[in-house]
């Protein structure tokens, strides 16, 4: 090896321009940092996915069975609803 970056993480870059951003949001630690990220729209808690929709409707899984409305019968709607989805 001649010491050049072979693409592995942690190796010094020989390109000089494709540096990873620093923790303050800038590429070289100088200048204005990027705007802070907005809060996440969903959070994984245990085995469920919590979103604004699931919290507002009180459901555990953001599964909406309406896409199967033309073939779903009442037993399927009941099963989805009882499982924590939106029938």
Coordinates of N, CA and C in Angstrom, one line a residue:
X1 N 0.8 -1.2 0.0 CA 0.0 0.0 0.0 C 0.9 1.2 0.0
X2 N 0.4 2.3 -0.6 CA 1.1 3.5 -0.7 C 0.6 4.6 0.3
X3 N -0.4 4.2 1.1 CA -0.9 5.1 2.1 C -2.1 6.0 1.6
X4 N -2.5 5.8 0.4 CA -3.6 6.6 -0.1 C -4.9 6.0 0.4
X5 N -5.9 6.8 0.4 CA -7.3 6.3 0.9 C -7.8 5.3 -0.1
X6 N -8.0 4.1 0.5 CA -8.6 3.0 -0.4 C -10.1 2.9 -0.2
X7 N -10.8 3.9 0.4 CA -12.2 3.9 0.5 C -12.7 3.4 1.8
X8 N -11.8 2.9 2.7 CA -12.3 2.3 4.0 C -12.6 3.5 4.9
X9 N -13.6 3.3 5.8 CA -13.9 4.3 6.8 C -12.7 4.5 7.7
X10 N -12.5 5.8 8.1 CA -11.5 6.1 9.0 C -10.1 6.4 8.3
X11 N -10.1 6.2 7.0 CA -8.9 6.5 6.3 C -8.9 8.0 5.9
X12 N -7.7 8.6 5.9 CA -7.7 10.0 5.5 C -8.0 10.1 4.0
X13 N -8.7 11.2 3.7 CA -9.2 11.4 2.3 C -8.1 12.1 1.5
X14 N -7.9 11.6 0.3 CA -7.0 12.2 -0.6 C -7.6 13.2 -1.5
X15 N -9.0 13.2 -1.5 CA -9.7 14.1 -2.5 C -9.7 15.5 -2.0
X16 N -9.8 15.7 -0.7 CA -9.8 17.1 -0.1 C -11.1 17.8 -0.2
X17 N -12.2 17.2 -0.8 CA -13.4 17.9 -0.9 C -14.6 17.2 -0.5
X18 N -14.5 15.9 -0.3 CA -15.7 15.0 0.1 C -15.6 14.6 1.5
X19 N -15.4 15.6 2.4 CA -15.3 15.3 3.8 C -16.6 15.0 4.5
X20 N -16.7 14.2 5.5 CA -17.9 14.0 6.2 C -18.2 15.2 7.1
X21 N -19.5 15.6 7.2 CA -19.8 16.8 8.0 C -19.5 16.5 9.5
X22 N -19.1 17.6 10.2 CA -18.8 17.5 11.6 C -20.1 17.6 12.4
X23 N -20.0 17.4 13.7 CA -21.2 17.3 14.5 C -22.0 18.6 14.5
X24 N -21.3 19.7 14.2 CA -22.0 21.0 14.3 C -22.8 21.3 13.0
X25 N -22.8 20.4 12.0 CA -23.5 20.6 10.8 C -22.7 21.2 9.6
X26 N -21.4 21.6 9.9 CA -20.6 22.1 8.8 C -19.6 21.1 8.4
X27 N -18.9 21.3 7.3 CA -18.0 20.3 6.8 C -16.6 20.5 7.4
X28 N -16.3 21.7 7.8 CA -14.9 22.0 8.3 C -14.9 22.6 9.7
X29 N -16.1 22.7 10.3 CA -16.1 23.3 11.6 C -16.2 24.8 11.6
X30 N -16.2 25.4 10.5 CA -16.3 26.9 10.4 C -17.6 27.3 9.6
X31 N -18.1 28.5 9.8 CA -19.2 28.9 9.1 C -20.5 28.6 9.9
X32 N -21.6 28.9 9.2 CA -22.9 28.7 9.8 C -23.3 27.2 9.8
X33 N -23.8 26.7 10.9 CA -24.3 25.3 10.9 C -25.6 25.3 10.2
X34 N -26.0 24.1 9.8 CA -27.3 23.9 9.1 C -28.4 24.0 10.2
X35 N -29.6 24.3 9.7 CA -30.7 24.4 10.7 C -30.9 23.1 11.4
X36 N -31.4 23.1 12.6 CA -31.6 21.9 13.4 C -32.7 21.1 12.7
X37 N -32.6 19.8 12.9 CA -33.6 18.9 12.3 C -34.9 19.0 13.0
X38 N -36.1 18.9 12.3 CA -37.4 18.9 13.0 C -37.5 17.6 13.8
X39 N -38.4 17.6 14.7 CA -38.7 16.3 15.5 C -39.1 15.2 14.5
X40 N -38.8 14.0 14.9 CA -39.3 12.9 14.0 C -40.8 12.8 13.9
X41 N -41.3 12.4 12.8 CA -42.7 12.2 12.6 C -43.2 10.9 13.2
X42 N -42.3 10.0 13.4 CA -42.7 8.7 13.9 C -41.6 8.2 14.9
X43 N -42.0 7.4 15.9 CA -41.1 6.9 16.8 C -41.4 5.4 17.0
X44 N -40.4 4.6 17.0 CA -40.6 3.1 17.3 C -40.5 2.9 18.8
X45 N -41.5 2.4 19.3 CA -41.6 2.1 20.8 C -41.9 0.6 20.9
X46 N -41.0 -0.2 21.3 CA -41.2 -1.6 21.5 C -41.5 -2.2 20.1
X47 N -42.6 -2.8 20.0 CA -43.0 -3.5 18.8 C -44.0 -2.7 18.0
X48 N -44.3 -1.4 18.4 CA -45.3 -0.6 17.6 C -44.6 0.6 17.1
X49 N -45.2 1.2 16.0 CA -44.8 2.4 15.4 C -45.7 3.5 15.8
X50 N -45.2 4.5 16.5 CA -46.1 5.6 17.0 C -45.9 6.8 16.0
X51 N -47.0 7.2 15.4 CA -47.1 8.4 14.6 C -48.2 9.3 15.1
X52 N -48.3 10.5 14.5 CA -49.4 11.4 14.8 C -50.7 10.7 14.6
X53 N -50.8 10.0 13.5 CA -52.1 9.3 13.2 C -52.4 8.2 14.2
X54 N -51.4 7.4 14.5 CA -51.7 6.3 15.5 C -52.1 6.8 16.9
X55 N -51.4 7.9 17.3 CA -51.7 8.5 18.6 C -53.1 9.2 18.6
X56 N -53.4 9.9 17.5 CA -54.7 10.6 17.4 C -55.9 9.6 17.4
X57 N -55.7 8.4 16.7 CA -56.8 7.5 16.6 C -56.7 6.4 17.6
X58 N -55.7 6.3 18.4 CA -55.5 5.3 19.4 C -55.3 3.9 18.9
X59 N -54.6 3.8 17.7 CA -54.4 2.5 17.1 C -52.9 2.2 17.3
X60 N -52.6 0.9 17.3 CA -51.2 0.4 17.6 C -50.4 0.3 16.3
X61 N -51.0 0.0 15.2 CA -50.2 -0.2 13.9 C -50.9 0.7 12.8
X62 N -50.1 1.4 12.1 CA -50.7 2.3 11.0 C -51.0 1.5 9.8
X63 N -51.9 0.4 10.0 CA -52.3 -0.4 8.9 C -53.8 0.0 8.6
X64 N -54.0 0.5 7.4 CA -55.3 0.9 7.0 C -55.8 -0.1 5.9
X65 N -56.9 -0.8 6.2 CA -57.4 -1.8 5.3 C -58.3 -1.3 4.2
X66 N -58.4 0.0 4.0 CA -59.3 0.5 2.9 C -58.8 0.2 1.5
X67 N -57.5 -0.1 1.3 CA -57.1 -0.5 0.0 C -57.6 -1.9 -0.4
X68 N -58.1 -2.6 0.5 CA -58.8 -3.9 0.2 C -60.3 -3.8 0.4
X69 N -60.8 -2.6 0.3 CA -62.3 -2.4 0.6 C -63.1 -3.2 -0.4
X70 N -62.7 -3.4 -1.6 CA -63.5 -4.1 -2.6 C -63.5 -5.6 -2.4
X71 N -62.6 -6.2 -1.6 CA -62.6 -7.6 -1.3 C -62.8 -7.9 0.2
X72 N -62.7 -7.0 1.0 CA -62.7 -7.3 2.5 C -64.2 -7.4 2.9
X73 N -64.4 -8.4 3.7 CA -65.7 -8.6 4.3 C -65.6 -8.2 5.8
X74 N -66.8 -8.1 6.5 CA -66.8 -7.7 7.9 C -65.8 -8.4 8.8
X75 N -65.7 -9.8 8.6 CA -64.7 -10.5 9.5 C -63.3 -9.9 9.4
X76 N -62.8 -9.5 8.2 CA -61.5 -9.0 8.0 C -61.4 -7.6 8.7
X77 N -62.4 -6.8 8.5 CA -62.4 -5.5 9.2 C -62.3 -5.6 10.7
X78 N -63.1 -6.6 11.2 CA -63.1 -6.8 12.6 C -61.8 -7.3 13.1
X79 N -61.2 -8.2 12.4 CA -59.8 -8.8 12.7 C -58.8 -7.7 12.7
X80 N -58.8 -6.8 11.7 CA -57.8 -5.8 11.7 C -58.0 -4.8 12.8
X81 N -59.2 -4.4 13.1 CA -59.5 -3.5 14.2 C -59.1 -4.1 15.5
X82 N -59.4 -5.4 15.7 CA -59.1 -6.0 17.0 C -57.6 -6.2 17.2
X83 N -56.9 -6.2 16.1 CA -55.4 -6.4 16.2 C -54.7 -5.1 16.4
X84 N -55.5 -4.0 16.4 CA -54.9 -2.6 16.7 C -54.7 -1.8 15.5
X85 N -55.2 -2.2 14.3 CA -55.1 -1.5 13.1 C -56.4 -0.7 12.9
X86 N -56.4 0.0 11.7 CA -57.6 0.8 11.4 C -58.3 0.0 10.3
X87 N -59.5 -0.7 10.7 CA -60.2 -1.6 9.8 C -60.6 -1.0 8.5

